[in-house]
Coordinates of C-alpha atoms and ligand atoms in Angstrom, one line a residue:
M260 CA 68.6 128.1 95.1
E261 CA 66.0 127.4 97.7
F262 CA 64.4 130.4 98.5
R263 CA 65.2 130.6 102.7
A264 CA 63.9 133.4 104.5
R265 CA 63.6 134.2 108.5
F266 CA 61.9 135.8 111.4
A267 CA 64.1 136.7 113.9
P268 CA 62.7 139.0 116.5
S269 CA 64.0 139.8 119.7
P270 CA 61.5 138.8 121.9
T271 CA 61.0 142.3 124.6
G272 CA 57.3 141.5 125.5
Q273 CA 54.5 142.4 124.1
V274 CA 54.2 141.7 119.7
H275 CA 54.6 145.2 117.8
I276 CA 52.2 145.3 114.7
G277 CA 55.3 146.3 112.7
N278 CA 57.7 142.9 113.5
I279 CA 54.3 141.0 112.9
R280 CA 54.5 142.5 109.7
T281 CA 57.7 142.0 109.1
A282 CA 56.8 138.5 110.1
I283 CA 53.9 138.5 107.8
F284 CA 56.4 139.9 104.7
N285 CA 58.8 137.0 105.2
W286 CA 56.5 134.1 105.3
L287 CA 54.5 135.8 101.8
A288 CA 57.3 136.1 100.3
T289 CA 58.9 132.3 101.0
R290 CA 55.4 130.3 100.3
H291 CA 55.4 132.4 96.7
N292 CA 58.8 131.2 95.9
K293 CA 58.3 127.7 98.0
G294 CA 60.9 128.3 99.9
T295 CA 61.6 127.6 103.6
F296 CA 60.6 130.0 106.8
L297 CA 62.5 130.0 109.6
L298 CA 61.9 131.2 113.2
R299 CA 65.0 132.0 115.6
I300 CA 64.5 133.7 118.4
E301 CA 66.9 136.5 119.5
D302 CA 66.9 135.8 123.0
T303 CA 70.0 137.5 123.9
D304 CA 68.9 140.7 126.0
L305 CA 68.0 138.6 128.8
E306 CA 66.8 140.8 131.4
R307 CA 63.4 141.7 128.3
S308 CA 63.6 138.6 126.7
T309 CA 61.5 136.3 128.9
Q310 CA 59.7 132.9 128.6
D311 CA 56.6 135.2 128.6
A312 CA 57.4 136.9 125.9
I313 CA 58.5 134.1 124.0
D314 CA 55.2 132.5 124.5
K315 CA 53.1 135.5 123.4
L316 CA 55.1 135.4 120.1
L317 CA 54.1 132.0 119.4
D318 CA 50.5 132.6 120.3
C319 CA 50.4 136.0 118.1
M320 CA 52.0 134.1 115.3
K321 CA 50.1 130.2 116.0
W322 CA 46.9 132.9 115.8
L323 CA 47.9 134.9 112.6
G324 CA 49.0 131.0 110.9
L325 CA 52.2 131.7 109.8
D326 CA 53.7 128.2 110.5
Y327 CA 57.3 127.8 110.0
D328 CA 58.7 124.3 108.4
E329 CA 62.5 124.1 110.5
E330 CA 62.8 123.5 114.8
I331 CA 63.2 127.3 116.2
M332 CA 66.7 128.0 116.7
Y333 CA 67.4 129.8 119.8
Q334 CA 69.8 132.4 119.9
T335 CA 71.4 132.3 123.7
R336 CA 72.2 128.3 122.5
Q337 CA 74.2 129.5 120.0
S338 CA 76.6 131.4 121.9
D339 CA 79.4 128.7 122.2
L340 CA 79.5 129.1 118.2
H341 CA 79.7 132.6 118.4
K342 CA 82.5 133.1 120.4
Q343 CA 84.4 130.0 118.0
A344 CA 83.6 132.0 115.1
A345 CA 84.9 135.4 117.3
K346 CA 87.9 133.5 118.2
K347 CA 88.5 132.2 114.1
L348 CA 88.1 136.0 113.3
V349 CA 90.6 137.1 115.7
E350 CA 93.1 134.4 114.4
Q351 CA 92.7 135.2 110.6
G352 CA 93.0 138.6 111.3
S353 CA 89.7 140.8 111.0
A354 CA 88.8 140.4 114.7
Y355 CA 91.3 142.3 117.4
P356 CA 91.1 143.0 121.1
L357 CA 90.5 146.6 122.0
N358 CA 93.2 146.7 125.0
P359 CA 95.7 144.0 124.5
A360 CA 97.0 144.5 127.3
E361 CA 93.3 143.1 129.7
E362 CA 92.3 139.3 129.8
H363 CA 88.8 140.3 129.7
S364 CA 88.9 143.0 126.5
P365 CA 85.7 143.3 124.0
I366 CA 86.7 142.7 120.3
L367 CA 86.4 144.8 117.5
F368 CA 85.9 143.1 114.2
R369 CA 87.9 145.2 111.7
L370 CA 87.0 146.5 108.1
P371 CA 89.2 144.9 106.4
Y372 CA 91.9 147.7 104.5
E373 CA 92.1 145.0 101.7
C374 CA 88.9 144.8 100.3
D375 CA 88.8 146.6 96.7
G376 CA 88.0 142.7 95.3
M377 CA 84.9 142.5 97.6
K378 CA 81.9 142.8 95.4
F379 CA 80.1 145.3 97.5
V380 CA 83.6 147.4 97.8
R381 CA 83.9 150.4 95.3
Q382 CA 86.0 153.6 94.6
V383 CA 84.5 156.5 94.2
G384 CA 87.9 158.3 92.9
R385 CA 90.1 160.8 95.4
V386 CA 88.6 163.5 98.3
R387 CA 90.0 166.6 99.7
L388 CA 88.8 166.8 103.1
E389 CA 89.6 170.2 104.7
L390 CA 91.1 169.8 108.2
A391 CA 91.1 172.5 111.3
P392 CA 93.8 175.0 111.2
G393 CA 96.5 173.1 112.9
S394 CA 95.2 169.7 113.0
A395 CA 96.8 166.7 114.4
V396 CA 95.6 163.9 112.9
Q397 CA 96.2 160.4 115.2
L398 CA 96.6 156.9 113.1
N399 CA 96.7 154.1 114.0
Q400 CA 95.7 149.9 112.4
A401 CA 92.4 150.7 113.5
G402 CA 91.7 153.9 112.1
V403 CA 92.2 157.4 111.9
V404 CA 91.0 160.7 113.8
Y405 CA 91.2 163.9 112.8
Q406 CA 89.1 167.1 113.8
T407 CA 87.2 169.4 110.9
V408 CA 85.3 172.5 111.5
S409 CA 81.3 172.5 111.4
P410 CA 79.1 175.3 109.0
K411 CA 78.5 176.3 112.3
G412 CA 82.4 177.0 112.9
K413 CA 83.0 173.9 115.6
T414 CA 85.9 172.1 115.7
V415 CA 84.2 168.9 115.7
E416 CA 86.2 165.2 116.3
N417 CA 86.0 162.9 113.4
A418 CA 87.0 158.8 114.3
A419 CA 87.1 155.8 111.1
T420 CA 88.7 153.1 110.2
L421 CA 91.8 152.9 109.0
A422 CA 89.8 151.0 105.6
G423 CA 88.0 154.2 104.4
F424 CA 91.2 155.9 103.4
K425 CA 93.0 154.1 100.7
D426 CA 96.3 155.9 99.7
L427 CA 95.7 158.4 103.0
E428 CA 97.8 161.7 102.6
I429 CA 97.9 163.8 105.1
L430 CA 98.6 167.5 103.9
G431 CA 100.3 170.9 105.3
A432 CA 98.7 173.9 105.1
D433 CA 101.7 174.4 101.5
G434 CA 100.6 171.3 100.4
S435 CA 103.4 169.0 101.6
V436 CA 102.6 165.6 101.9
L437 CA 103.1 164.9 106.0
F438 CA 102.2 161.5 106.1
R439 CA 101.8 158.5 103.1
L440 CA 99.6 155.8 103.8
D441 CA 101.2 152.7 102.2
E442 CA 101.8 149.3 102.1
T443 CA 105.4 150.4 104.1
T444 CA 103.9 152.8 106.2
R445 CA 100.4 151.0 107.6
G446 CA 102.8 147.9 108.7
Q447 CA 105.0 150.8 110.6
L448 CA 101.6 152.2 112.5
P449 CA 100.6 151.1 115.9
S450 CA 98.7 147.6 115.8
N451 CA 97.6 148.5 119.4
P452 CA 94.7 150.4 119.1
Q453 CA 95.7 152.3 122.6
E454 CA 98.5 153.3 120.9
K455 CA 98.4 156.2 118.4
M456 CA 100.8 158.1 116.2
T457 CA 100.5 161.8 115.2
V458 CA 100.7 163.7 112.7
E459 CA 101.1 167.6 113.4
N460 CA 100.1 170.9 112.2
A461 CA 97.8 169.0 108.9
A462 CA 95.9 171.0 106.8
A463 CA 93.9 168.4 104.4
L464 CA 93.3 165.1 103.8
S465 CA 93.5 163.6 100.8
F466 CA 92.0 159.6 99.9
V467 CA 90.8 157.2 97.1
R468 CA 87.0 157.0 98.9
R469 CA 85.5 154.1 99.0
E470 CA 82.2 152.9 99.3
V471 CA 80.1 149.8 100.6
F472 CA 77.2 149.4 98.5
Y473 CA 74.7 147.1 97.9
H474 CA 71.4 146.4 96.1
D475 CA 68.1 146.4 98.5
L476 CA 65.5 144.6 96.8
V477 CA 63.2 147.3 98.3
K478 CA 65.1 150.8 99.0
G479 CA 67.3 149.9 95.7
D480 CA 70.6 150.4 95.3
L481 CA 72.0 152.4 98.5
A482 CA 75.9 152.8 99.6
K483 CA 77.9 154.6 102.3
P484 CA 81.1 156.4 102.3
L485 CA 83.3 153.1 104.3
D486 CA 85.4 156.1 105.8
S487 CA 81.5 157.2 107.9
M488 CA 82.2 153.7 109.5
K489 CA 83.9 152.9 112.0
D490 CA 85.1 148.8 112.9
F491 CA 83.0 147.6 115.7
I492 CA 82.5 145.5 119.2
I493 CA 81.1 141.5 118.6
V494 CA 82.3 140.7 121.6
R495 CA 81.6 142.5 124.7
S496 CA 84.4 142.6 128.0
D497 CA 82.0 139.7 129.6
G498 CA 82.2 138.1 126.5
S499 CA 79.0 137.6 125.3
P500 CA 78.5 137.9 121.5
V501 CA 77.4 141.3 120.2
F502 CA 74.0 142.0 117.6
H503 CA 76.2 142.1 114.9
L504 CA 78.4 138.8 115.0
A505 CA 75.3 136.5 116.8
N506 CA 72.7 137.9 113.7
V507 CA 75.0 137.4 111.0
Y508 CA 76.4 134.6 111.9
D509 CA 73.0 132.8 112.7
D510 CA 71.9 133.9 109.1
M511 CA 74.8 132.0 108.2
Q512 CA 74.2 128.9 109.8
Q513 CA 70.7 129.0 108.6
R514 CA 71.2 129.7 105.0
V515 CA 69.1 132.1 104.8
T516 CA 69.3 133.4 101.2
H517 CA 66.7 136.8 101.8
I518 CA 66.5 138.9 104.7
V519 CA 63.3 141.0 104.9
R520 CA 63.2 143.3 107.9
G521 CA 62.6 147.1 109.2
D522 CA 64.7 149.3 107.4
D523 CA 65.9 151.1 111.4
H524 CA 68.4 147.6 110.4
V525 CA 70.3 149.1 107.0
E526 CA 73.3 150.8 108.5
N527 CA 73.9 147.1 110.3
T528 CA 73.3 145.8 106.6
Y529 CA 76.5 147.9 105.5
R530 CA 79.0 146.2 108.8
H531 CA 77.0 143.1 108.3
L532 CA 78.2 142.3 104.0
F533 CA 82.1 142.8 105.6
L534 CA 81.4 140.1 108.5
F535 CA 79.2 138.0 105.9
E536 CA 83.0 138.1 103.7
A537 CA 84.8 137.6 106.9
L538 CA 82.8 134.2 107.3
G539 CA 83.5 133.1 104.0
F540 CA 79.2 133.4 103.3
T541 CA 78.2 134.8 100.3
P542 CA 75.9 137.5 101.7
P543 CA 71.9 137.6 101.4
Q544 CA 69.9 139.4 99.0
Y545 CA 68.5 142.2 101.7
A546 CA 64.9 143.8 101.5
H547 CA 64.3 146.3 104.2
L548 CA 60.8 147.2 104.8
P549 CA 59.9 151.4 105.5
M550 CA 58.2 151.7 108.5
I551 CA 54.4 151.9 110.2
V552 CA 53.9 155.8 110.5
N553 CA 51.2 157.4 112.4
K554 CA 48.9 160.5 110.4
A555 CA 52.5 162.2 111.9
G556 CA 54.5 160.6 109.4
K557 CA 56.6 159.6 112.8
P558 CA 57.1 154.8 114.3
Y559 CA 53.1 154.3 115.1
S560 CA 53.9 153.2 118.4
K561 CA 50.6 153.0 121.6
R562 CA 51.1 155.8 122.0
D563 CA 48.5 156.6 119.0
G564 CA 46.5 153.7 119.6
D565 CA 46.4 150.1 119.7
A566 CA 50.1 149.2 118.5
F567 CA 50.3 145.4 119.6
V568 CA 48.9 142.0 117.8
G569 CA 47.2 141.0 121.9
D570 CA 45.4 144.4 121.1
F571 CA 43.3 143.3 118.4
R572 CA 42.8 140.2 118.9
E573 CA 41.0 141.3 122.6
K574 CA 38.9 144.0 120.4
G575 CA 37.7 141.3 118.1
F576 CA 39.2 141.4 115.3
L577 CA 40.1 138.3 113.1
P578 CA 43.3 137.0 112.3
Q579 CA 42.8 136.8 108.7
A580 CA 41.6 140.2 108.5
L581 CA 44.3 141.7 110.4
F582 CA 46.8 139.7 108.2
N583 CA 45.1 141.3 105.2
Y584 CA 45.5 144.7 106.6
L585 CA 48.9 144.3 107.5
S586 CA 50.2 142.7 104.5
L587 CA 48.8 145.9 102.2
L588 CA 50.5 148.3 104.7
G589 CA 53.8 148.7 102.5
W590 CA 53.3 146.2 99.7
S591 CA 50.3 146.2 96.9
P592 CA 49.4 143.8 94.4
G593 CA 49.5 146.6 91.9
D594 CA 45.6 145.8 90.1
G595 CA 43.8 147.7 93.0
R596 CA 42.8 144.8 95.1
E597 CA 42.3 144.7 98.6
K598 CA 41.0 141.8 99.9
M599 CA 42.5 139.1 99.4
S600 CA 42.8 135.8 101.0
K601 CA 45.9 134.3 102.3
E602 CA 46.3 132.0 98.8
E603 CA 45.4 135.0 96.9
L604 CA 48.1 136.7 98.6
V605 CA 50.9 134.2 98.4
E606 CA 49.6 134.5 94.9
A607 CA 50.8 137.2 94.2
F608 CA 53.7 138.4 97.1
T609 CA 57.2 139.7 95.8
I610 CA 59.2 141.4 97.7
E611 CA 59.6 143.6 94.8
R612 CA 56.9 145.0 95.2
A613 CA 56.9 146.5 98.8
L614 CA 56.5 150.4 98.7
R615 CA 59.8 152.0 99.4
S616 CA 57.7 155.0 101.4
P617 CA 56.3 154.0 105.4
A618 CA 53.0 152.9 105.3
Q619 CA 50.4 154.8 107.2
F620 CA 48.9 152.8 109.9
D621 CA 44.7 153.3 109.6
M622 CA 42.3 151.7 112.1
A623 CA 39.0 153.3 109.8
K624 CA 40.4 150.7 107.2
L625 CA 41.6 148.0 109.7
T626 CA 37.8 148.1 111.2
N627 CA 36.4 148.0 107.8
M628 CA 38.6 145.4 106.5
N629 CA 37.5 143.1 109.5
A630 CA 33.5 143.6 108.9
L631 CA 34.4 142.3 105.8
Y632 CA 35.7 139.2 107.1
I633 CA 32.9 139.6 110.0
A634 CA 29.9 139.4 107.4
E635 CA 31.5 136.8 105.9
L636 CA 31.2 134.2 108.4
P637 CA 28.1 131.3 108.6
E638 CA 26.2 132.0 111.2
E639 CA 27.2 129.2 114.2
E640 CA 30.8 130.7 113.9
F641 CA 29.9 133.9 114.3
R642 CA 27.7 133.0 117.3
R643 CA 30.9 131.2 118.4
A644 CA 33.0 134.0 117.9
I645 CA 30.8 136.3 119.8
G646 CA 30.6 134.1 122.7
P647 CA 33.7 135.4 124.6
Y648 CA 32.4 138.9 123.6
L649 CA 29.0 139.2 124.7
E650 CA 30.7 137.0 128.4
K651 CA 32.6 140.3 128.9
F652 CA 30.9 143.5 127.5
C653 CA 26.8 141.7 126.9
L654 CA 26.3 139.4 129.7
E655 CA 23.2 140.2 129.5
A656 CA 22.5 138.7 126.3
V657 CA 24.3 135.3 127.8
G658 CA 21.5 132.4 127.3
S659 CA 18.4 135.0 126.4
P660 CA 15.7 133.5 124.3
L661 CA 16.6 136.8 121.9
L662 CA 20.1 136.0 121.3
D663 CA 20.0 134.0 118.1
Q664 CA 17.3 137.0 115.8
V665 CA 20.0 140.1 117.4
A666 CA 23.0 138.0 116.6
A667 CA 21.2 137.0 112.6
L668 CA 19.8 141.3 112.9
M669 CA 23.6 142.3 114.1
H670 CA 25.6 140.4 111.9
S671 CA 26.2 142.4 108.6
R672 CA 26.5 145.5 111.2
T673 CA 29.2 143.9 113.3
K674 CA 33.0 145.7 112.4
T675 CA 34.7 144.2 115.5
F676 CA 33.7 141.5 117.5
A677 CA 33.3 143.6 120.3
D678 CA 30.5 145.8 119.0
V679 CA 28.6 143.6 120.9
A680 CA 29.1 146.2 124.2
H681 CA 26.4 148.3 122.0
W682 CA 23.5 145.2 122.3
N683 CA 22.5 145.6 126.1
Y684 CA 19.8 147.3 125.0
F685 CA 18.0 144.3 123.1
F686 CA 18.0 142.4 126.5
R687 CA 17.3 145.2 129.0
S688 CA 14.7 146.1 130.5
A689 CA 13.3 149.6 130.2
E690 CA 13.8 150.1 134.0
K691 CA 17.7 149.2 133.6
L692 CA 17.9 150.7 129.7
E693 CA 20.3 153.7 129.7
Y694 CA 19.8 156.7 128.0
D695 CA 21.9 159.3 125.7
A696 CA 21.4 162.3 127.8
K697 CA 22.1 164.9 124.7
A698 CA 20.8 162.1 122.2
L699 CA 17.7 162.8 124.0
K700 CA 17.3 166.7 124.5
K701 CA 17.8 166.4 121.1
F702 CA 15.3 164.4 119.8
L703 CA 12.9 164.2 122.0
S704 CA 12.2 168.0 122.7
D705 CA 9.7 169.1 120.0
D706 CA 6.5 169.4 121.1
M707 CA 4.9 167.7 117.8
I708 CA 7.9 164.7 117.8
R709 CA 6.6 164.2 121.5
R710 CA 3.1 164.1 120.9
S711 CA 3.7 161.4 117.5
V712 CA 5.8 159.6 119.4
S713 CA 3.5 158.8 122.0
E714 CA 0.6 158.6 119.3
F715 CA 3.0 155.4 118.4
A716 CA 3.0 154.1 121.2
E717 CA -0.6 153.9 121.8
I718 CA -0.8 152.2 119.0
L719 CA 2.0 149.6 119.3
E720 CA 0.5 148.6 123.0
T721 CA -2.9 147.8 120.5
L722 CA -0.1 145.1 117.7
P723 CA 0.6 141.8 118.5
E724 CA 3.6 141.6 120.3
R725 CA 5.7 140.0 117.7
C726 CA 4.7 142.4 114.7
S727 CA 6.8 142.2 111.3
A728 CA 9.3 145.2 110.6
A729 CA 7.1 146.1 107.9
E730 CA 4.3 146.8 109.6
I731 CA 6.0 148.8 112.2
E732 CA 7.0 150.8 108.9
S733 CA 3.6 151.5 108.2
K734 CA 2.6 152.0 111.3
I735 CA 5.1 154.9 111.5
R736 CA 5.2 156.4 108.1
A737 CA 0.7 156.8 109.1
V738 CA 1.4 159.1 112.4
E739 CA 4.4 160.8 109.9
E740 CA 1.5 161.7 107.6
K741 CA -1.1 162.4 110.3
Y742 CA 1.1 164.9 111.9
G743 CA 2.0 166.4 109.0
I744 CA 6.3 165.1 110.0
P745 CA 8.1 164.3 106.9
Q746 CA 8.9 161.3 106.1
G747 CA 11.3 158.8 108.2
K748 CA 11.7 161.6 110.8
L749 CA 10.3 159.9 113.8
N750 CA 13.0 156.8 113.2
Q751 CA 15.7 158.6 115.1
P752 CA 13.4 159.9 118.1
L753 CA 12.4 156.5 118.3
R754 CA 15.4 154.7 118.2
I755 CA 16.7 157.1 121.3
A756 CA 13.7 156.0 123.2
V757 CA 13.7 152.2 122.1
T758 CA 17.2 151.6 122.8
G759 CA 19.2 154.8 124.1
S760 CA 21.0 155.1 121.4
T761 CA 21.5 156.9 118.3
I762 CA 23.4 154.2 116.6
G763 CA 22.1 150.6 116.3
A764 CA 20.3 148.0 113.7
G765 CA 17.4 149.6 111.8
I766 CA 14.7 150.6 114.1
Y767 CA 11.6 149.0 112.2
E768 CA 13.6 145.1 113.0
T769 CA 14.8 146.6 115.7
I770 CA 11.4 146.8 117.5
E771 CA 10.0 143.9 115.9
L772 CA 12.9 142.2 117.9
I773 CA 12.5 144.1 121.2
G774 CA 8.3 143.1 121.2
S775 CA 5.7 145.6 120.7
A776 CA 4.8 146.1 124.1
E777 CA 7.9 146.2 126.1
S778 CA 8.8 148.6 122.8
A779 CA 6.0 151.1 123.9
L780 CA 7.4 150.7 127.7
R781 CA 10.1 152.0 126.9
I782 CA 9.3 155.0 124.7
R783 CA 7.3 155.7 126.9
K784 CA 9.7 155.9 129.9
A785 CA 11.8 158.2 127.1
L786 CA 9.4 160.6 127.4
E787 CA 8.7 160.7 131.2
R788 CA 13.0 160.9 131.5
K789 CA 12.8 163.9 128.7
A790 CA 10.3 165.8 130.8
E791 CA 12.3 165.0 134.0
Ligands
LIG356 N1 66.2 140.9 116.4 C1 66.3 142.2 115.5 C2 65.2 142.9 115.3 O1 64.2 142.1 116.1 C3 66.0 141.1 113.8 C4 66.8 141.6 112.9 C5 67.1 141.1 111.6 O2 66.0 141.0 110.8 O3 67.6 140.6 111.1 O4 65.2 143.9 115.0

């Protein structure tokens, strides 16, 4: 059978990395299985689903190379079909109005009492449920309402679908059967959801428990007792279809065979299985992905840092790096590989290998992954890619004759394109250089260091303007030796003096690029500044 999967986002603004990870997993699973990848925009929340949000989503998908194979399905355009489906469900007895007397009543889906033949329903056995003393149990064809006592001693009201109570017996305190649910008595229960039959002085419920079960491709075998479920709304009083109906109907229409989505939808799945059945469609296979979480194990959100695809794009992450990183967030090829091309991911990806535990977002890991991808870019591509970031963060570099050499020197050290913001010192004159005051104090206070740094500046002044990194290194070593300073100890003070900061490329290469005279000038300025 053809493998058909879909990404079905609700476009409500920015695209969260959790959402796009769902898209990536669907896309990878589909490409691996040579199937069809569909995009359905669930835009039924008319207040939040703006065209701008849809454009953002499409843009993100394009940026990441998530191509789809058929025309986009817009859920709002399906609305008439959803309403027709609801009508058909009412006609076949699978759904009913909540207030039959009202013209515009919400429509509820009925979890069917006769469900033992369904592939996803099984009987667990007879159970006995103790009620709050002197309970009044209310029944109708929609369900059962009863009271129990919580562990804290509080009386709690419970309501569940009638389908959850196969062969129900309502028992009195003396064990007598006050009511028995069988074919005859079931037919006598009020069909109007607003009316109820009451059984007074009940002490316990005895019934055959049924549960809905299915095998989740990620989470394994899952089940939920039917007596913890309720009939649910599929059409609102304003006539608009509810998510459950729209989502299931569209999956049916798009002939989806695999649903890969966030595990916040597991609870919905128990209901959707019944809806598929009532609509006459074999339910697809489900794969529910655990959340992406922060260090504390809580769902990863904007509060934890960058959480939207657009944030990463702006900060200078490469789409292939973000794609690679997100595909490993809750999945692994099982052989220790991490940096993987799209082709390798497609080859290795099966949804069954998705991990059951929540995936922790790790910015440092993503940044390192990005650095690997940046390092691999051909030089011209790197130059092209940093263009917009230079304009934004390092304008002084634009048009500078030094830029080519600086870019070549810094390429292998660039983790995100926004790192160009730290390149200013290459292009700024000594007067405009900004110094990290703390570092200045830390590294340029010692007398011996100051004298040796000053001596090195004097040497620089005698050197040709462009001196090789190797030569500069040997001159620094010579000064260190003369002053009896351990080898390498002058590097950091010189770095501060020449660049203003403690981070950057190697100091020898940096001085080579900046030039001997300019570097000497900067050293003198730094020494003066420290003396101030
Ligand atoms: N629109 C739903 C969401 O974004 C889609 C659920 C699904 O994939 O079925 O959560």
